[in-house]
PDB file of C-alpha atoms and ligand atoms in Angstrom:
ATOM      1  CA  UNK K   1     125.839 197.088 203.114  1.00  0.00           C
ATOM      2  CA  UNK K   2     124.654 200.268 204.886  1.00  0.00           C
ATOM      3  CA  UNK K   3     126.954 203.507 204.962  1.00  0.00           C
ATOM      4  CA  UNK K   4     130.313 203.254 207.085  1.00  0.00           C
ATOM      5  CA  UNK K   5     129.244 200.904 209.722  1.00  0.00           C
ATOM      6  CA  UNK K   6     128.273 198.299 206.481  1.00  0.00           C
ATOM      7  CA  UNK K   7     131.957 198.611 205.229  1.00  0.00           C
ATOM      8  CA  UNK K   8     133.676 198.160 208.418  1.00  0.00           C
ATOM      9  CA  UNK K   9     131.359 195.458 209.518  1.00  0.00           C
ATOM     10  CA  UNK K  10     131.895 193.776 205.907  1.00  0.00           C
ATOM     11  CA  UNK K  11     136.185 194.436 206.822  1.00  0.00           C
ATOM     12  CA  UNK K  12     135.933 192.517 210.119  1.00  0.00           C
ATOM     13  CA  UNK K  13     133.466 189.770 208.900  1.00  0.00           C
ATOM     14  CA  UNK K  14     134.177 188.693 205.528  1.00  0.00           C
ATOM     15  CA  UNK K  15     137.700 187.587 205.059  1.00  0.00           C
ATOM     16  CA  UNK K  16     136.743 185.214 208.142  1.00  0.00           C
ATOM     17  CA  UNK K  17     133.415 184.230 206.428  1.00  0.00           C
ATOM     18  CA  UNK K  18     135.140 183.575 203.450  1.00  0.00           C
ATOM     19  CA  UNK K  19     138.123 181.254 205.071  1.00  0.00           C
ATOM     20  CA  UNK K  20     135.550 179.350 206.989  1.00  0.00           C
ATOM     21  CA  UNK K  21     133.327 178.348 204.429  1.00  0.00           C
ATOM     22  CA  UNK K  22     135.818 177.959 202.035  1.00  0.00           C
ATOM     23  CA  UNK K  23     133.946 180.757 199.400  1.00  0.00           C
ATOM     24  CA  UNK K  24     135.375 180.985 195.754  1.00  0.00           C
ATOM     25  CA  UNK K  25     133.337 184.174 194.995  1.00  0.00           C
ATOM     26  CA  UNK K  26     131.834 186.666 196.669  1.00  0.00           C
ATOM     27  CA  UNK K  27     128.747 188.691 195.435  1.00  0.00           C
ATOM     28  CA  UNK K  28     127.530 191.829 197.680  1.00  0.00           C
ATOM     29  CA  UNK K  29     124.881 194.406 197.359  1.00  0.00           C
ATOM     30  CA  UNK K  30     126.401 197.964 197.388  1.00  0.00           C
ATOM     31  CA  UNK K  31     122.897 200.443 196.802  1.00  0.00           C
ATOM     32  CA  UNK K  32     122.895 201.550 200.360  1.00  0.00           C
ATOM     33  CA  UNK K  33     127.260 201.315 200.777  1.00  0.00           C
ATOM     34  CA  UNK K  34     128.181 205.261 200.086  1.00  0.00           C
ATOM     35  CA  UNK K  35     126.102 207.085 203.792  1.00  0.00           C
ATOM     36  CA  UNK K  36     123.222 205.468 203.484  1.00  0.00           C
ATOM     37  CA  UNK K  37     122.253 206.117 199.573  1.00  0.00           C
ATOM     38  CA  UNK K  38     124.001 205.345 196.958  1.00  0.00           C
ATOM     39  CA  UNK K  39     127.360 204.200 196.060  1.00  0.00           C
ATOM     40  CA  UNK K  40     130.478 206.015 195.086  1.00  0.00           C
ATOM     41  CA  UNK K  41     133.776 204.552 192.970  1.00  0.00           C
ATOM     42  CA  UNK K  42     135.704 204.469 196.471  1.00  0.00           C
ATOM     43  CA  UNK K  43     133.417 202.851 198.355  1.00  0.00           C
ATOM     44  CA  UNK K  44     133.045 200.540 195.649  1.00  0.00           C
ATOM     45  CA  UNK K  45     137.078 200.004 195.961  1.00  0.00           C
ATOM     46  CA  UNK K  46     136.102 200.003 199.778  1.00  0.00           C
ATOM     47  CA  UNK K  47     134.021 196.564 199.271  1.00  0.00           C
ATOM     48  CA  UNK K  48     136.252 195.028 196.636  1.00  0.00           C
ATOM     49  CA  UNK K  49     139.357 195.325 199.506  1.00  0.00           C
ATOM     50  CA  UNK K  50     137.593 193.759 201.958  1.00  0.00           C
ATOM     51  CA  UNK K  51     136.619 190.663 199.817  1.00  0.00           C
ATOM     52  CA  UNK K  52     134.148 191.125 197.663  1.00  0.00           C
ATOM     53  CA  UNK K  53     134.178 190.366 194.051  1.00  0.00           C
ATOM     54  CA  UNK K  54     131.179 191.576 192.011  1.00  0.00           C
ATOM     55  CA  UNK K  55     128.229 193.988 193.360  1.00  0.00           C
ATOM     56  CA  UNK K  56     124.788 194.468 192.132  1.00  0.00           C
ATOM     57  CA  UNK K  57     122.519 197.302 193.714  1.00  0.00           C
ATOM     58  CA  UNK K  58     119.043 198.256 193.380  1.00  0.00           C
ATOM     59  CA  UNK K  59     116.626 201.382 193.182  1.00  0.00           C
ATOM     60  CA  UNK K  60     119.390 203.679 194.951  1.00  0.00           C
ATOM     61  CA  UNK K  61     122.052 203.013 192.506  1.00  0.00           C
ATOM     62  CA  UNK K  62     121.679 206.602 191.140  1.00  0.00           C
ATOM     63  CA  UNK K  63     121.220 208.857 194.046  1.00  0.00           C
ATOM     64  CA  UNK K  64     125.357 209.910 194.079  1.00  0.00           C
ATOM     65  CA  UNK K  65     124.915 211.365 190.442  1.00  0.00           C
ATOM     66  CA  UNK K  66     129.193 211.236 190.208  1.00  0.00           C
ATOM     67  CA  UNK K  67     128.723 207.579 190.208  1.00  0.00           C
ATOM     68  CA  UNK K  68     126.756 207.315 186.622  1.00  0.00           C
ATOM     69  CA  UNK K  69     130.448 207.950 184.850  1.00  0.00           C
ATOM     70  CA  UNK K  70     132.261 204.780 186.927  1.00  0.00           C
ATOM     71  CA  UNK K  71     129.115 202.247 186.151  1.00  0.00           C
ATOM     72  CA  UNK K  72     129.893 202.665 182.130  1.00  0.00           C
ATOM     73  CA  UNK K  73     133.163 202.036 182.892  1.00  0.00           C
ATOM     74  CA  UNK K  74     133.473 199.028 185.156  1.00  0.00           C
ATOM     75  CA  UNK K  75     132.629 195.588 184.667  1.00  0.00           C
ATOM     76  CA  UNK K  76     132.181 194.341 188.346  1.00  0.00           C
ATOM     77  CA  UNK K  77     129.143 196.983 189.456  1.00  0.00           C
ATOM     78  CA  UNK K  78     125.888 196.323 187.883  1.00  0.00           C
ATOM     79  CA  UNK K  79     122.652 198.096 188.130  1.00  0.00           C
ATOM     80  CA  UNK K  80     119.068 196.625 187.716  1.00  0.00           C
ATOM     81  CA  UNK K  81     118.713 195.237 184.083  1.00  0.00           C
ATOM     82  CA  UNK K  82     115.113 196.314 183.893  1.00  0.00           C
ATOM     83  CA  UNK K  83     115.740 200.206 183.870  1.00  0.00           C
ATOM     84  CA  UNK K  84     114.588 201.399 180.417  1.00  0.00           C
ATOM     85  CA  UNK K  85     116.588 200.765 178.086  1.00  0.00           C
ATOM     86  CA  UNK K  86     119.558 203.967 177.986  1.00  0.00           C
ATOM     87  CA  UNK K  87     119.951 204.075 181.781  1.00  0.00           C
ATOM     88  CA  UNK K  88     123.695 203.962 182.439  1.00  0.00           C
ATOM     89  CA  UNK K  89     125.300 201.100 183.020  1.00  0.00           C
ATOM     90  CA  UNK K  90     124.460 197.230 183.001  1.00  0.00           C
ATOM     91  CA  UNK K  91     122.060 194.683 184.424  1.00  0.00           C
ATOM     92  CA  UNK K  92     124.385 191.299 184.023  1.00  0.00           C
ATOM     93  CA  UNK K  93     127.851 190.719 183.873  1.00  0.00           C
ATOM     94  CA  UNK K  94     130.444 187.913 184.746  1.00  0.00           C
ATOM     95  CA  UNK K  95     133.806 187.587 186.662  1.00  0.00           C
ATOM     96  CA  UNK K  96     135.913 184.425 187.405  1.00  0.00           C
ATOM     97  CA  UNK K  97     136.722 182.813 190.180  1.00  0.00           C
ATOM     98  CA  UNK K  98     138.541 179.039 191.029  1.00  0.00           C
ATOM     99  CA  UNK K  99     138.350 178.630 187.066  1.00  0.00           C
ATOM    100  CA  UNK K 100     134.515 179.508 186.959  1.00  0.00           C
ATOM    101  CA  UNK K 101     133.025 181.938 184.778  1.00  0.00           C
ATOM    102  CA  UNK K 102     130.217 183.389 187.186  1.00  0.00           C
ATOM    103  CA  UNK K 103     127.493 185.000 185.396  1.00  0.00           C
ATOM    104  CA  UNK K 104     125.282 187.782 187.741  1.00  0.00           C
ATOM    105  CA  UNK K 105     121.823 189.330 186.290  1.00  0.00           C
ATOM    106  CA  UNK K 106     120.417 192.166 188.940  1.00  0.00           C
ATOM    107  CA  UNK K 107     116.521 192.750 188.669  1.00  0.00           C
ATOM    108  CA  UNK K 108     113.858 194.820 190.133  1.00  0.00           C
ATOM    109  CA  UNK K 109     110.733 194.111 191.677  1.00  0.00           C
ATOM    110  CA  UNK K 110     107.585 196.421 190.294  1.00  0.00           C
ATOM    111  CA  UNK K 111     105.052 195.837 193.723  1.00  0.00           C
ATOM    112  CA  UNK K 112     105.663 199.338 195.955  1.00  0.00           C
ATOM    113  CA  UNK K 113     109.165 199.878 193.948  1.00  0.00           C
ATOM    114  CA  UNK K 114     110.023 202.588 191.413  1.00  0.00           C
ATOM    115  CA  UNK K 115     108.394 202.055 187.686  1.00  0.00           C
ATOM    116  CA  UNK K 116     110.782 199.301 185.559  1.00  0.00           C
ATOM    117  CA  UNK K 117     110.230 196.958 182.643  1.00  0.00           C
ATOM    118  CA  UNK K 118     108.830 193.558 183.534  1.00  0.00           C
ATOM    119  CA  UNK K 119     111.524 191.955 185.251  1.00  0.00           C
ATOM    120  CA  UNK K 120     109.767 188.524 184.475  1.00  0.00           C
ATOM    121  CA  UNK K 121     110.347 188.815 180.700  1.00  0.00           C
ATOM    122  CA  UNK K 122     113.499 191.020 181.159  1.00  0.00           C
ATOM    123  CA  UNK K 123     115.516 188.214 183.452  1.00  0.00           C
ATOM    124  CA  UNK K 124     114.126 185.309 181.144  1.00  0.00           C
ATOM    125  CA  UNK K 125     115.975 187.282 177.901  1.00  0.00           C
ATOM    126  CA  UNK K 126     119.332 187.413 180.074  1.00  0.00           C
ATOM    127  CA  UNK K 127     119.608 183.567 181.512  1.00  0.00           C
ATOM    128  CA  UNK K 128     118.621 182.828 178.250  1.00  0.00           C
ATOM    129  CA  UNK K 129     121.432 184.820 176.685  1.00  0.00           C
ATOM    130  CA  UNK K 130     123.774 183.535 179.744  1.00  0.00           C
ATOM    131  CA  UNK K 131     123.767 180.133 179.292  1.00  0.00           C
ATOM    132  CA  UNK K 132     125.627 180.092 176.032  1.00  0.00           C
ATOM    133  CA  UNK K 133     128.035 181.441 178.374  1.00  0.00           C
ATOM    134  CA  UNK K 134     127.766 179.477 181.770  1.00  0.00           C
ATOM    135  CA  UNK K 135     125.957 176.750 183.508  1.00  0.00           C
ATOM    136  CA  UNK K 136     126.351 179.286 186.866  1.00  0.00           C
ATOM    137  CA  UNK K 137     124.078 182.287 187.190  1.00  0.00           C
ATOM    138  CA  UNK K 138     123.318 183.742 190.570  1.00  0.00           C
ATOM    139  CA  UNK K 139     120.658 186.887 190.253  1.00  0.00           C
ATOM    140  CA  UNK K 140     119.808 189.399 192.717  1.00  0.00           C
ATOM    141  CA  UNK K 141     116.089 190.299 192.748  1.00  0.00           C
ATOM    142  CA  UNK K 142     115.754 193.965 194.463  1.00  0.00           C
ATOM    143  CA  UNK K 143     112.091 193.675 195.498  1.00  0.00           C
ATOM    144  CA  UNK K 144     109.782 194.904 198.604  1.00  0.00           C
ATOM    145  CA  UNK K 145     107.126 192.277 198.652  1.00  0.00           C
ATOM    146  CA  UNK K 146     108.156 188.440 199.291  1.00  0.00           C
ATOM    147  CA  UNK K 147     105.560 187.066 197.100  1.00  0.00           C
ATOM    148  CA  UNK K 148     107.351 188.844 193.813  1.00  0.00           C
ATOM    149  CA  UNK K 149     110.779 187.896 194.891  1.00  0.00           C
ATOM    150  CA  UNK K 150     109.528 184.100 195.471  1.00  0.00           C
ATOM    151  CA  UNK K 151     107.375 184.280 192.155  1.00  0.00           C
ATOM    152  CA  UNK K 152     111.028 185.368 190.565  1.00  0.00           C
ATOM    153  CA  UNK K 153     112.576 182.321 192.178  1.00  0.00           C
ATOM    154  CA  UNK K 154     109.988 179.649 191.084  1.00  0.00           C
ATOM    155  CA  UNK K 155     110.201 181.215 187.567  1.00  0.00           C
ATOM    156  CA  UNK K 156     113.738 180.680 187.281  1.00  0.00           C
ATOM    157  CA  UNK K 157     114.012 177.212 189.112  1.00  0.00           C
ATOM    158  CA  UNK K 158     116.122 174.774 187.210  1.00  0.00           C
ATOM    159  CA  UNK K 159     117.238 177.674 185.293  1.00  0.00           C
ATOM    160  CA  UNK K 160     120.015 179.062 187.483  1.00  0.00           C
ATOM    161  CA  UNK K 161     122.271 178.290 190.306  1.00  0.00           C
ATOM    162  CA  UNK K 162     120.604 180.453 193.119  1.00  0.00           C
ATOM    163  CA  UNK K 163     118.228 183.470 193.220  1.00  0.00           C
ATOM    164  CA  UNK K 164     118.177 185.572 196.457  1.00  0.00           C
ATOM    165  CA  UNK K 165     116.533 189.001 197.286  1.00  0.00           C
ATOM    166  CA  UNK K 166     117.597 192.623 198.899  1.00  0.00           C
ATOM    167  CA  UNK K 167     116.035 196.023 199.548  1.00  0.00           C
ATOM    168  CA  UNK K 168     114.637 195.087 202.596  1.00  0.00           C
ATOM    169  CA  UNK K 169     117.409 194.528 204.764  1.00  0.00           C
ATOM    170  CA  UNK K 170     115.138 192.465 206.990  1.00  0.00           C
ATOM    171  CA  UNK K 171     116.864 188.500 206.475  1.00  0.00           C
ATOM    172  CA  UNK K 172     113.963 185.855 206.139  1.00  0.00           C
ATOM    173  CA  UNK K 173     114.286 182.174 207.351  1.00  0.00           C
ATOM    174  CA  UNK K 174     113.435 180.290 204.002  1.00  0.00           C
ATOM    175  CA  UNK K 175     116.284 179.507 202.758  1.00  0.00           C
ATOM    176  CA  UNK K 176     116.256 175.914 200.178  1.00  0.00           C
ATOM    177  CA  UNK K 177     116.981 173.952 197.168  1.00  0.00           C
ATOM    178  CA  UNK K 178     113.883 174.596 195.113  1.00  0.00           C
ATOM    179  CA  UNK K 179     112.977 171.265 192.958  1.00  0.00           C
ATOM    180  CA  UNK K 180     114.775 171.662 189.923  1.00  0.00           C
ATOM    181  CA  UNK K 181     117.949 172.626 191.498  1.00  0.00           C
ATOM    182  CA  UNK K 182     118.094 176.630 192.205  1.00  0.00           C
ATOM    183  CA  UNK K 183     119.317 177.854 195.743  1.00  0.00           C
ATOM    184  CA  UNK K 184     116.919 180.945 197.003  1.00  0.00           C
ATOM    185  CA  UNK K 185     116.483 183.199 199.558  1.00  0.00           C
ATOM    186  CA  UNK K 186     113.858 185.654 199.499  1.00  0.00           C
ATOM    187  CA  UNK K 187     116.045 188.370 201.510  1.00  0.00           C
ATOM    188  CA  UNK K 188     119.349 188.089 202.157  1.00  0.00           C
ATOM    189  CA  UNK K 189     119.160 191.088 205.169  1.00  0.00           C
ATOM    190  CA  UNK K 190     121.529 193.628 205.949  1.00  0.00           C
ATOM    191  CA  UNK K 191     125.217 193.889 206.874  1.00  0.00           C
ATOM    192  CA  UNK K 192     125.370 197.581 209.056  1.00  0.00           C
ATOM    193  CA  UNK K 193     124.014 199.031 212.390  1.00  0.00           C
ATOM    194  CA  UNK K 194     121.385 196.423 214.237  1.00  0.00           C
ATOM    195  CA  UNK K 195     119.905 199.411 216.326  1.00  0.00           C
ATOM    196  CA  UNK K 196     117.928 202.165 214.270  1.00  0.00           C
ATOM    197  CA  UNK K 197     115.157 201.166 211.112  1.00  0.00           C
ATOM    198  CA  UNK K 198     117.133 199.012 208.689  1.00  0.00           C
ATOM    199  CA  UNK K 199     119.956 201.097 208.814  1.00  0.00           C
ATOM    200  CA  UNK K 200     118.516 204.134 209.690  1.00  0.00           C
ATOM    201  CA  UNK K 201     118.695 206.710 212.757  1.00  0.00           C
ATOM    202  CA  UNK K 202     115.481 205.979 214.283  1.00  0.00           C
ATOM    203  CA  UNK K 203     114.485 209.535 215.447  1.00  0.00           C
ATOM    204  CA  UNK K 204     114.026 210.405 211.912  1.00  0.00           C
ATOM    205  CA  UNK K 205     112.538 207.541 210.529  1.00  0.00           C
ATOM    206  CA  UNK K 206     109.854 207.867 213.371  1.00  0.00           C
ATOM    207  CA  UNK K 207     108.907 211.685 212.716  1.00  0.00           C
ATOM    208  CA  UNK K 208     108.274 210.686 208.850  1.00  0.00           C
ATOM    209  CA  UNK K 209     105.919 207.998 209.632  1.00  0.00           C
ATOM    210  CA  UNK K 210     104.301 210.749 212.119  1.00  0.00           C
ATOM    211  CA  UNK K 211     104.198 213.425 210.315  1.00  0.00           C
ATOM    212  CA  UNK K 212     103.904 212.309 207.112  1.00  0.00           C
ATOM    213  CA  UNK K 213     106.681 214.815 205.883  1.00  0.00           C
ATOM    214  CA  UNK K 214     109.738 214.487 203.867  1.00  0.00           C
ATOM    215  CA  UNK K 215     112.507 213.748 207.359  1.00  0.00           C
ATOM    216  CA  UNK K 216     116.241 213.734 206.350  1.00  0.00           C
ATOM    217  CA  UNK K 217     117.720 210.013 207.080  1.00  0.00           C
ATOM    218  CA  UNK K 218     121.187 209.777 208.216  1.00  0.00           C
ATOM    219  CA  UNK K 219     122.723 206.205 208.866  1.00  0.00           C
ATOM    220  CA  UNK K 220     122.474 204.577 212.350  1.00  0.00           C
ATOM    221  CA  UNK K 221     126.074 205.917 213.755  1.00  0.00           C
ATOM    222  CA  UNK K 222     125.949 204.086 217.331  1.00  0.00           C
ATOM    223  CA  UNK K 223     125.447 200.538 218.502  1.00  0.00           C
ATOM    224  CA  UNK K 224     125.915 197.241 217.487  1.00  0.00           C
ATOM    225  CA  UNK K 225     126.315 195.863 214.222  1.00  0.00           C
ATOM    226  CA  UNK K 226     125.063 192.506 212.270  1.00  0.00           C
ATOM    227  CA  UNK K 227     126.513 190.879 209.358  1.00  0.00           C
ATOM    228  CA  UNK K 228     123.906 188.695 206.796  1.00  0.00           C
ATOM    229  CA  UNK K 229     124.866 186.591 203.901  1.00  0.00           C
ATOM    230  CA  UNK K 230     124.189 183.441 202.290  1.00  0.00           C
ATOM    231  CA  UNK K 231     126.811 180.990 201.137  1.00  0.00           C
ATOM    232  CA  UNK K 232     125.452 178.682 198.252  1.00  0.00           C
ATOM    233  CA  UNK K 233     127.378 176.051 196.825  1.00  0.00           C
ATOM    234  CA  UNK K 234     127.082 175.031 193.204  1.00  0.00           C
ATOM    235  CA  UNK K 235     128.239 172.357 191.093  1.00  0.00           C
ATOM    236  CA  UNK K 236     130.534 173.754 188.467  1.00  0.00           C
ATOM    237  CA  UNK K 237     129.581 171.772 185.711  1.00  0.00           C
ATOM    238  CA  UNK K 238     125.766 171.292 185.987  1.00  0.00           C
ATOM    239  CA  UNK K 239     124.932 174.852 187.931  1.00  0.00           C
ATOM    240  CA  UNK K 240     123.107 173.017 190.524  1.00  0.00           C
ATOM    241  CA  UNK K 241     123.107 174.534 193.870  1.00  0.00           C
ATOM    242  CA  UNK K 242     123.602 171.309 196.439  1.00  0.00           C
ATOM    243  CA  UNK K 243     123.640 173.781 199.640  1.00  0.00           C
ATOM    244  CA  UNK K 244     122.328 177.162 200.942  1.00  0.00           C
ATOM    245  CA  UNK K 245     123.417 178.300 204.361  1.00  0.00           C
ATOM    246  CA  UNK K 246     122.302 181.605 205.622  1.00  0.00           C
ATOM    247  CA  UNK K 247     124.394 183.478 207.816  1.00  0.00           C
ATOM    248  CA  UNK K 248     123.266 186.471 210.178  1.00  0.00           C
ATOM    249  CA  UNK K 249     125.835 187.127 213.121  1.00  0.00           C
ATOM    250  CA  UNK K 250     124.749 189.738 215.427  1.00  0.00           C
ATOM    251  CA  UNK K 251     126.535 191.806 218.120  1.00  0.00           C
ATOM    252  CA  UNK K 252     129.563 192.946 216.058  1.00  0.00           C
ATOM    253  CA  UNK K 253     130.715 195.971 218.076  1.00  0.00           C
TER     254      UNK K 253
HETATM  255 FE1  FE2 W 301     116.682 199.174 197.574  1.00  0.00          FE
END
């Protein structure tokens, strides 16, 4: 979700998304929901009115300071789990939905992202820990190259219901079943402006890259606006995914 155009996109698309498809629970990225960076408690409250149920986030969690206080407090935002250990807030959580507990680890790539723990060892402690708890485990990995985020998925194959990635809002086209069972996605994309750099006013974006100086971003106001997601389906007892469909509907005035 990217700043305002993200939420109202994310209004108009996902009670529809969620009737077609027939989805029990929904599980959205918010790191980018609150202008761009960040997220803040009502644009939290935004995303949970329009549909969704639990959000992870990624390496922008922190940048609206305010919103350190509301992630000790609630149990449906979490941050990455592989922040040193003290970092407000948590990496994992569950909700239910249709009479499911749902469990939801978020984890950060290392490759061109800010320092963290070894996500490898860090998400192996939490599915561990999980499935005491629940056969269903969907984890976000918040990573910038495809090769970590599809090493993540291969590690956990067989060992939860679907991994998927974010941070680059670009979608990729490889959605599967992996062998032993796990739905994945290496990016998910973006729901927000289409025009602009992933969200971005172009103009700005450009004169960084240029100049090689610090530029201001402010979120892509004007244009059209695309939706992405992924609906998996799992089999409540075993975990198994049995489907992935990715969605990515563009145009959305
Ligand atoms: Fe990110």
């Amino acid at each position: 979700m990217v700043g305002g155009p993200g939420r109202d996109t994310l209004k108009r698309c996902l009670s529809v998304t969620r009737e077609q498809y027939k989805v029990d629970a929904c599980i959205a990225n918010g790191e980018n929901a609150a202008g761009g960076f960040g997220l803040t408690a009502q644009t939290a409250e935004e995303m949970f009115a329009s549909g969704v149920d639990f959000i992870t986030s990624g390496n922008h969690i922190f940048d609206k300071r305010e919103f350190k206080a509301y992630l000790e407090t609630t149990d449906r935002v979490i941050r990455p789990a592989n922040y040193p250990p003290g970092v407000p807030g948590k990496g994992s959580g569950t909700f239910r939905a249709d009479g499911v507990t749902i469990g939801v680890i978020n984890i950060m790539g290392r490759t061109f992202m800010p320092p963290v723990d070894d996500p490898f060892r860090c998400v192996r402690e939490l599915v561990d820990r999980m499935r005491h708890e629940t056969p269903v485990i969907i984890v976000d990995i918040h990573a910038e190259t495809t090769s970590e985020k599809v090493a993540i998925g291969r590690f956990l194959d067989g060992e939860v219901s679907a991994v998927y990635g974010t941070h680059t809002h670009v979608q990729t086209s490889d959605e599967q079943i992996l062998a032993g069972g796990t739905a994945y996605l290496t990016d998910v994309g973006m729901t927000g402006p289409a025009d602009g750099v992933i969200g971005m006013e172009t103009r700005a974006v450009l004169d960084r890259f240029q100049s090689g100086l610090s530029e201001r971003f402010s979120v892509q106001k004007t244009g059209p606006n695309q939706f992405c997601a992924a609906v998996v389906r799992v089999d409540r007892q075993s975990g198994r995914a049995t489907d992935v469909k990715r969605i990515f509907q563009r145009g959305i005035p």
